[in-house]
Coordinates of C-alpha atoms in Angstrom, one line a residue:
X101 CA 93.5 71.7 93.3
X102 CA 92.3 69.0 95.2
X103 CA 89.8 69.9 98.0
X104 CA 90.6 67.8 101.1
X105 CA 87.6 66.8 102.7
X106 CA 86.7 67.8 106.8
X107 CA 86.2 65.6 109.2
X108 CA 84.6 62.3 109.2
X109 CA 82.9 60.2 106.2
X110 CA 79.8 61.2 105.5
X111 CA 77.0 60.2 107.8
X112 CA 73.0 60.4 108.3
X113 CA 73.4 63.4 110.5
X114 CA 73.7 66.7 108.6
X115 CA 77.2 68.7 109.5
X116 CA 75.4 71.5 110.2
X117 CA 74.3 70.0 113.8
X118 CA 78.1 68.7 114.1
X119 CA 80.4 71.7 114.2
X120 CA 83.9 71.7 113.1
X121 CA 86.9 73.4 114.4
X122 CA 88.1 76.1 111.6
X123 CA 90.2 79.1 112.1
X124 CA 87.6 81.6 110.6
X125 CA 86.1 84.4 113.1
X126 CA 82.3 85.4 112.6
X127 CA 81.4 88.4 112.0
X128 CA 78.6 89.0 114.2
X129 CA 81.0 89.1 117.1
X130 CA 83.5 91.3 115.8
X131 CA 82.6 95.4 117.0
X132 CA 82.9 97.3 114.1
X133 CA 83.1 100.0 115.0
X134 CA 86.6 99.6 116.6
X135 CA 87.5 97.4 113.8
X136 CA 87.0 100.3 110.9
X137 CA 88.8 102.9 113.1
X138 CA 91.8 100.8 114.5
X139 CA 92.1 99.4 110.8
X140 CA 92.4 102.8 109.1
X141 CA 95.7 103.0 110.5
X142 CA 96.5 100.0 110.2
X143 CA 95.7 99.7 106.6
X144 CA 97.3 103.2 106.0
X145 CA 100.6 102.3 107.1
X146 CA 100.8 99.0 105.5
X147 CA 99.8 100.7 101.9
X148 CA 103.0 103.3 102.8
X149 CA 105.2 100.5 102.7
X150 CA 104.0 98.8 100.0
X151 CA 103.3 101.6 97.7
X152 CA 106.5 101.2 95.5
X153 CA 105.1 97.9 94.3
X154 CA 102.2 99.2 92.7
X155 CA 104.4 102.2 90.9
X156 CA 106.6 100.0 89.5
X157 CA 104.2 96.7 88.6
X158 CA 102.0 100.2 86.8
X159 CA 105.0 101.5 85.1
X160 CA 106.1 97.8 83.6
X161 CA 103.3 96.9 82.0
X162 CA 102.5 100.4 80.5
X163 CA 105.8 102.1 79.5
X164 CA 108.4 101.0 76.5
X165 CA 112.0 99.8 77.8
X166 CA 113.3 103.0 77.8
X167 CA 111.0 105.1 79.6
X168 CA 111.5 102.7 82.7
X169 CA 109.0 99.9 81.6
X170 CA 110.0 96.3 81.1
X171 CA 108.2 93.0 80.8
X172 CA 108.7 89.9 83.0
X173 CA 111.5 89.0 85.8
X174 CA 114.1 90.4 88.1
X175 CA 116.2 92.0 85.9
X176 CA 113.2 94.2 84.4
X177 CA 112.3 94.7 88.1
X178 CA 115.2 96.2 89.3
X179 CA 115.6 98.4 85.6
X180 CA 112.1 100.0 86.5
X181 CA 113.0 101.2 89.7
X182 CA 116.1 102.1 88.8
X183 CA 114.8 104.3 86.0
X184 CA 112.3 106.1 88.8
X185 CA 114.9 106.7 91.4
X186 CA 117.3 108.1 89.1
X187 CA 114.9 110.7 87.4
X188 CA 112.9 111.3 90.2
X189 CA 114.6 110.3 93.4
X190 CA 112.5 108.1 96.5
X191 CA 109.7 110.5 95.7
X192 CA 109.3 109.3 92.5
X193 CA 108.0 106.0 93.9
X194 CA 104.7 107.4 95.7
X195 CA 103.3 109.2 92.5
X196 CA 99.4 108.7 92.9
X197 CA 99.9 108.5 96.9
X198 CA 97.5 110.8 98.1
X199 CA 95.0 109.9 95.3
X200 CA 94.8 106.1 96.5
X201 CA 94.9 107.1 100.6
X202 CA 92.1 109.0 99.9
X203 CA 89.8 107.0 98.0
X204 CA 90.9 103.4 99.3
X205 CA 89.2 104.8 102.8
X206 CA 85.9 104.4 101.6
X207 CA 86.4 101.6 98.9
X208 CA 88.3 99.5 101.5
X209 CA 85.1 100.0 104.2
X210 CA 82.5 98.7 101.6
X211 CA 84.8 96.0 100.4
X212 CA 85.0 94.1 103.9
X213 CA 81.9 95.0 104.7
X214 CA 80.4 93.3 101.9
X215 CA 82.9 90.5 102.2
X216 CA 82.0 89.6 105.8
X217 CA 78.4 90.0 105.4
X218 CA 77.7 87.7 102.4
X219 CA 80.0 85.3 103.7
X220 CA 79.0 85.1 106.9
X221 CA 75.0 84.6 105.4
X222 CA 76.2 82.0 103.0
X223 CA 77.9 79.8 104.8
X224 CA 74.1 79.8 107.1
X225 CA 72.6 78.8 104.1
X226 CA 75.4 76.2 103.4
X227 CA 75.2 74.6 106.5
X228 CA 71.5 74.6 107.3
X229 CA 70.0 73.2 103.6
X230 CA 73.6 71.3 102.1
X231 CA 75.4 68.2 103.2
X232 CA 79.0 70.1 102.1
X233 CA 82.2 70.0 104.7
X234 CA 83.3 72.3 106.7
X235 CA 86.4 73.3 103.9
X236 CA 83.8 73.3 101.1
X237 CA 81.2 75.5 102.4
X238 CA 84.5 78.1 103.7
X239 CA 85.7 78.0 100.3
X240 CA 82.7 78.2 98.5
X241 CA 81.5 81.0 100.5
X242 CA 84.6 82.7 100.6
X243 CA 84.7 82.5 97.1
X244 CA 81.3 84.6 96.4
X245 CA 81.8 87.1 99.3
X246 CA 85.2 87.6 97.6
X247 CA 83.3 88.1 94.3
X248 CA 80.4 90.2 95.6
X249 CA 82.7 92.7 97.6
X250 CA 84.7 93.4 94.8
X251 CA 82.0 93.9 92.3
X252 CA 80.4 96.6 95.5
X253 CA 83.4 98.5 95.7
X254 CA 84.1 98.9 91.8
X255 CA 82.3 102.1 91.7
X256 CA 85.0 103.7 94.1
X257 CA 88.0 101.5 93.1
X258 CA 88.2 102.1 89.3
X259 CA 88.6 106.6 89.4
X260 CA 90.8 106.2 92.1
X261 CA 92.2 103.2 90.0
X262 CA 92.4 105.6 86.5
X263 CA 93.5 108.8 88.2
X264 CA 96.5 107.4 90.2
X265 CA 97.7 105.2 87.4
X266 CA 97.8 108.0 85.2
X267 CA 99.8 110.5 87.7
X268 CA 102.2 107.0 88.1
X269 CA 103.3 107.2 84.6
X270 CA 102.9 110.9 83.5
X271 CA 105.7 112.4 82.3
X272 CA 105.7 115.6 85.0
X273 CA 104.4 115.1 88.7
X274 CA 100.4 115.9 88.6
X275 CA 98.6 117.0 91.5
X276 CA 95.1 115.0 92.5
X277 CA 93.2 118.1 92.1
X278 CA 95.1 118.7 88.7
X279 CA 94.3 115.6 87.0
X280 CA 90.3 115.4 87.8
X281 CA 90.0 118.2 86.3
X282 CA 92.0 117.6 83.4
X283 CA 90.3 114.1 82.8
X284 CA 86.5 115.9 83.4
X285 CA 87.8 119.0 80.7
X286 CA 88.5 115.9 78.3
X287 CA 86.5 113.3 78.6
X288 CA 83.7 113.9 81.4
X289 CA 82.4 111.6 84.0
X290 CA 83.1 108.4 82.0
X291 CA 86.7 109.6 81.9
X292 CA 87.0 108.3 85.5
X293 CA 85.1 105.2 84.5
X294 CA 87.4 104.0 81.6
X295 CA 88.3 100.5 81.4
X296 CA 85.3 99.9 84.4
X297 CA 83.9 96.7 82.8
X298 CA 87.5 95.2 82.3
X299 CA 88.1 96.3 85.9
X300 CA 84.8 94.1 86.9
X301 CA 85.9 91.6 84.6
X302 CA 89.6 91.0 86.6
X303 CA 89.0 92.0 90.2
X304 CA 85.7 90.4 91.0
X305 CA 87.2 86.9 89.5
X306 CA 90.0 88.2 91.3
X307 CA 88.5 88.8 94.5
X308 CA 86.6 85.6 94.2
X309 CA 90.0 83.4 93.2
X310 CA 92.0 85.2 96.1
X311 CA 89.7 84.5 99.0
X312 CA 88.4 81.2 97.5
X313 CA 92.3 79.6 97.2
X314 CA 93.3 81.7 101.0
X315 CA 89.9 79.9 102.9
X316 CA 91.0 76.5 101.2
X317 CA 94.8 76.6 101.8
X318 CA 93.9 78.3 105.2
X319 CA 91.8 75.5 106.1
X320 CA 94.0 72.4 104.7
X321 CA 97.2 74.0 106.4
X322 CA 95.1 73.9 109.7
X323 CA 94.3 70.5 109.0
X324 CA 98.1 69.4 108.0
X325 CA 98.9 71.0 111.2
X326 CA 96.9 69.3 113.8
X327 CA 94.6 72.2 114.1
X328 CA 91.6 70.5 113.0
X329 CA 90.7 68.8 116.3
X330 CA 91.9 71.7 118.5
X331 CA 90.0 75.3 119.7
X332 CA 91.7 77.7 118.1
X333 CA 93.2 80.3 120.4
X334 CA 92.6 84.2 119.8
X335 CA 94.6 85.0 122.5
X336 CA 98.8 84.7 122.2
X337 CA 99.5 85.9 126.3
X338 CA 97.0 83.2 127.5
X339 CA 94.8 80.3 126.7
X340 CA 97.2 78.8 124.0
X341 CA 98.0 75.3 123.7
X342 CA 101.9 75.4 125.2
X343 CA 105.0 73.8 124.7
X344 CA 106.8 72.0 127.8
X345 CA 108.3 75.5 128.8
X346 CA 105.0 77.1 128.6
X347 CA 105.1 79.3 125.9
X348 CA 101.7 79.8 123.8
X349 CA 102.2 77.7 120.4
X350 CA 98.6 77.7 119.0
X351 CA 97.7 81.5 118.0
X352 CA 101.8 81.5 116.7
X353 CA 101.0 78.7 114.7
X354 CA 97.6 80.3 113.3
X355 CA 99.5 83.0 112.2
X356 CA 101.6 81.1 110.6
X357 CA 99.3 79.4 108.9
X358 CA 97.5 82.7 107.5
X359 CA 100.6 84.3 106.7
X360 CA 101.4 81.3 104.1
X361 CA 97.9 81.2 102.9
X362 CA 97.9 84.3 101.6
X363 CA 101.1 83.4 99.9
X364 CA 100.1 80.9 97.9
X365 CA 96.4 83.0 97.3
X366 CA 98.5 85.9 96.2
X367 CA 100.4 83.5 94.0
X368 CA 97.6 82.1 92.5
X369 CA 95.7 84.4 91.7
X370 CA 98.5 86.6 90.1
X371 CA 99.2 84.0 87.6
X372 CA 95.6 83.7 86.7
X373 CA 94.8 87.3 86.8
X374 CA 98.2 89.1 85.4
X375 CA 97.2 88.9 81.7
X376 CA 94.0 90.6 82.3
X377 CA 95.3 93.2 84.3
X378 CA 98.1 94.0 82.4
X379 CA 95.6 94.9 78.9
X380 CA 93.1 96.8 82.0
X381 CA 96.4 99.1 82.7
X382 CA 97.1 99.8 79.5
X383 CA 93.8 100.8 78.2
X384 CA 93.3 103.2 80.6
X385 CA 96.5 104.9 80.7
X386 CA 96.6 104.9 76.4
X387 CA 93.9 107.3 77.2
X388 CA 96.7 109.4 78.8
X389 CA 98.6 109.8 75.9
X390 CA 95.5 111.1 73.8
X391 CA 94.9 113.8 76.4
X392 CA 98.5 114.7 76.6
X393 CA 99.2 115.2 72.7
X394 CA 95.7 117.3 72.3
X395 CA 94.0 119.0 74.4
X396 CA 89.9 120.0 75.2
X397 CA 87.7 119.7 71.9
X398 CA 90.7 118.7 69.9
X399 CA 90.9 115.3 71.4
X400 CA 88.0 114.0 70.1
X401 CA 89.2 114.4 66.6
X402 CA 91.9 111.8 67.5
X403 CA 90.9 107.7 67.3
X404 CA 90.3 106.3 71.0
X405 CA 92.5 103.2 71.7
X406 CA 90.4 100.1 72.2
X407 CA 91.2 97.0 74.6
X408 CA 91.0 95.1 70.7
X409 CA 94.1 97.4 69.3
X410 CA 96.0 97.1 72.6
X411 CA 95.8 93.1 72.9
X412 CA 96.6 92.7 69.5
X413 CA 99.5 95.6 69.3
X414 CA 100.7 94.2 72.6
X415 CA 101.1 90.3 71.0
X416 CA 102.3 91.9 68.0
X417 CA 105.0 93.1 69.6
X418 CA 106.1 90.7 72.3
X419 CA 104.0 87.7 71.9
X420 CA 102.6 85.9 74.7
X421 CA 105.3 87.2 76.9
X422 CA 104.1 90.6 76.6
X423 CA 101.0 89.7 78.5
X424 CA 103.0 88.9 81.8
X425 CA 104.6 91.9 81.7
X426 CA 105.3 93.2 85.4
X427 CA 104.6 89.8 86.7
X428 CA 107.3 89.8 89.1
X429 CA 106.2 92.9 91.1
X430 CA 102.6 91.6 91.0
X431 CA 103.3 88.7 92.7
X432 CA 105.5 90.2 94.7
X433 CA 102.9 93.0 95.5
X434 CA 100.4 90.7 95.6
X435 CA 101.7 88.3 98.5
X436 CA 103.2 91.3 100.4
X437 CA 99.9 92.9 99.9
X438 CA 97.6 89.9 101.0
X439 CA 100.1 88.4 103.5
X440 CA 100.0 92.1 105.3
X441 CA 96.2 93.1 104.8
X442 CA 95.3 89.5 106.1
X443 CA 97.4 89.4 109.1
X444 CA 96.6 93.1 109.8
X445 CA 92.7 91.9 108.8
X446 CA 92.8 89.1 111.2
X447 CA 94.8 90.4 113.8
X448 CA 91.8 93.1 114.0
X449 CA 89.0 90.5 114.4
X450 CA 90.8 88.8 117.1
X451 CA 91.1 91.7 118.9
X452 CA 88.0 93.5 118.3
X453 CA 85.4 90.7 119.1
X454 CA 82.7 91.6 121.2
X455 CA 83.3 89.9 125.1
X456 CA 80.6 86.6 125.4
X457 CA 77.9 86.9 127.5

């Protein structure tokens, strides 16, 4: 991807004394207070609608074709959640609600915590000791906060990560409390942390590709639309740049421009990510099975699946196909997912910024 540069050629006077227009929103004026309460809602009711994604994209890559699980297009799409519906009606589609409410509270509050703060401290660094652009030092900043808040939150992501997966593709409905207990009889506290380093390996790469590619296409979309030389407006009732009949175009336009950001980040990153993801969800619901077909002691008398035995049984079977199984709902999940979240996110730091002195 080439990385358009910012404003003009370079010159003897560092950029960090010339500010640049961008459509990023510090976060030492944002009250966070109001921004972790209002977004709890928020947040909440978005992951209600989009819940059904994640059931299905789990259920692809993890079951055989007849228990409801499929590998890559439209077709296996729409066979998955037909196979749900039909055996367990609407209901059937939150399995592992609760579980993921619950523990995404917390997860989600050290995750953008950590995001803003490293970002907003690297691109300080960035500007005050490199001679980078404006889109650079976004992206490159964006990309390590990205990195850095995944890697913080892993420690809360990956049991709610193992427990709901699990309850999505068991074979009866499994309460929360249920479940933790039967995965602490079984396996103990590492039970909940199975499959943690693969988690590491995909989401903070993840993370890192998601918000790198959304600052870059963020920024460059600003630029393609005349945003670059303009203030950008966080207010849509006033203080936007109008049209002739006086309607507020500029904060319109910004939304815009995040909405198809996240798009093409969600996009992006699900093609480079999928393959990873798809032997992560595997692993740790194989460990399922075990505790399913033998129960306490007895299970450790059977041979633990390995990520090793589920790559190779996986290319065995389907090839390099197999690995992009559930691809569509993933990238459907993941731009639905980002383009909500984002406009939620920075509909939340518009309105939440602490009034100038």
């Amino acid at each position: 991807m080439n990385v358009m540069a910012a404003g003009n050629p370079r010159s003897s006077v560092p950029l960090s004394s010339v500010p640049q227009q961008s459509p990023d929103i510090e976060w030492e004026r944002i009250d966070k207070g109001r921004f972790f309460l209002v977004g709890t809602g928020v947040f909440t009711g978005i992951t209600t609608c989009l819940f059904p994604l994640s059931v299905i994209k789990t259920r692809m890559m993890t079951l055989d074709a007849q228990g409801g699980g499929g590998n890559v297009g439209i077709r296996a799409t729409a066979k998955a959640v037909r196979s749900v519906v039909s055996k367990e009606g609407v209901l059937g589609l939150y399995r592992g609600f609760p579980t993921v409410v619950t523990g995404f509270l917390p997860a989600r509050l050290v995750y953008l915590s950590t995001l803003e703060s490293v970002k907003s401290r690297m691109k300080k660094v960035l500007f005050a000791n490199t001679q980078l652009d404006q889109t650079k030092v976004v992206a490159f900043s964006s990309f390590l906060s990205g990195a850095c808040a995944s890697l913080a939150s892993q420690t809360i992501f990956v049991p709610v990560d193992v427990i709901s997966q699990q309850q999505m593709v068991s074979r009866n409905r499994i309460g929360l409390g249920e479940k933790v207990r039967t995965i602490f009889r079984n396996e103990g506290l590492r039970g909940f942390y199975r499959g943690y380093w693969m988690s590491v390996g995909l989401f903070v790469p993840g993370s890192a590709i998601w918000w790198g590619s959304y600052s870059i296409y963020k920024e460059q979309y600003w630029k393609l639309l005349g945003g670059a030389g303009q203030q950008e407006s966080h207010s849509f009732g006033k203080g936007g740049q109008g049209d002739k009949g006086g309607a507020p175009s500029g904060g319109w336009r910004l939304i815009g421009i995040q909405a198809v950001s996240a798009v093409s980040a969600g996009c992006t990153t699900s093609l480079v990510t999928t393959p990873l993801d798809v032997i992560k969800t595997r692993f740790q619901v194989a460990n399922r099975k075990v505790s399913e077909a033998v129960g306490g002691a007895a299970a450790e008398a059977v041979e633990r699946p390995s990520a090793y035995k589920e790559v190779t049984h996986l290319f065995q079977k389907e090839g390099l196909w197999g690995f992009y199984r559930g691809l569509f709902p993933r990238m459907t999940a993941s731009s639905l997912w980002g383009t909500s979240m984002i406009l939620a996110y920075e509909f939340l730091k518009r309105n939440c910024m602490i009034p100038e002195q």
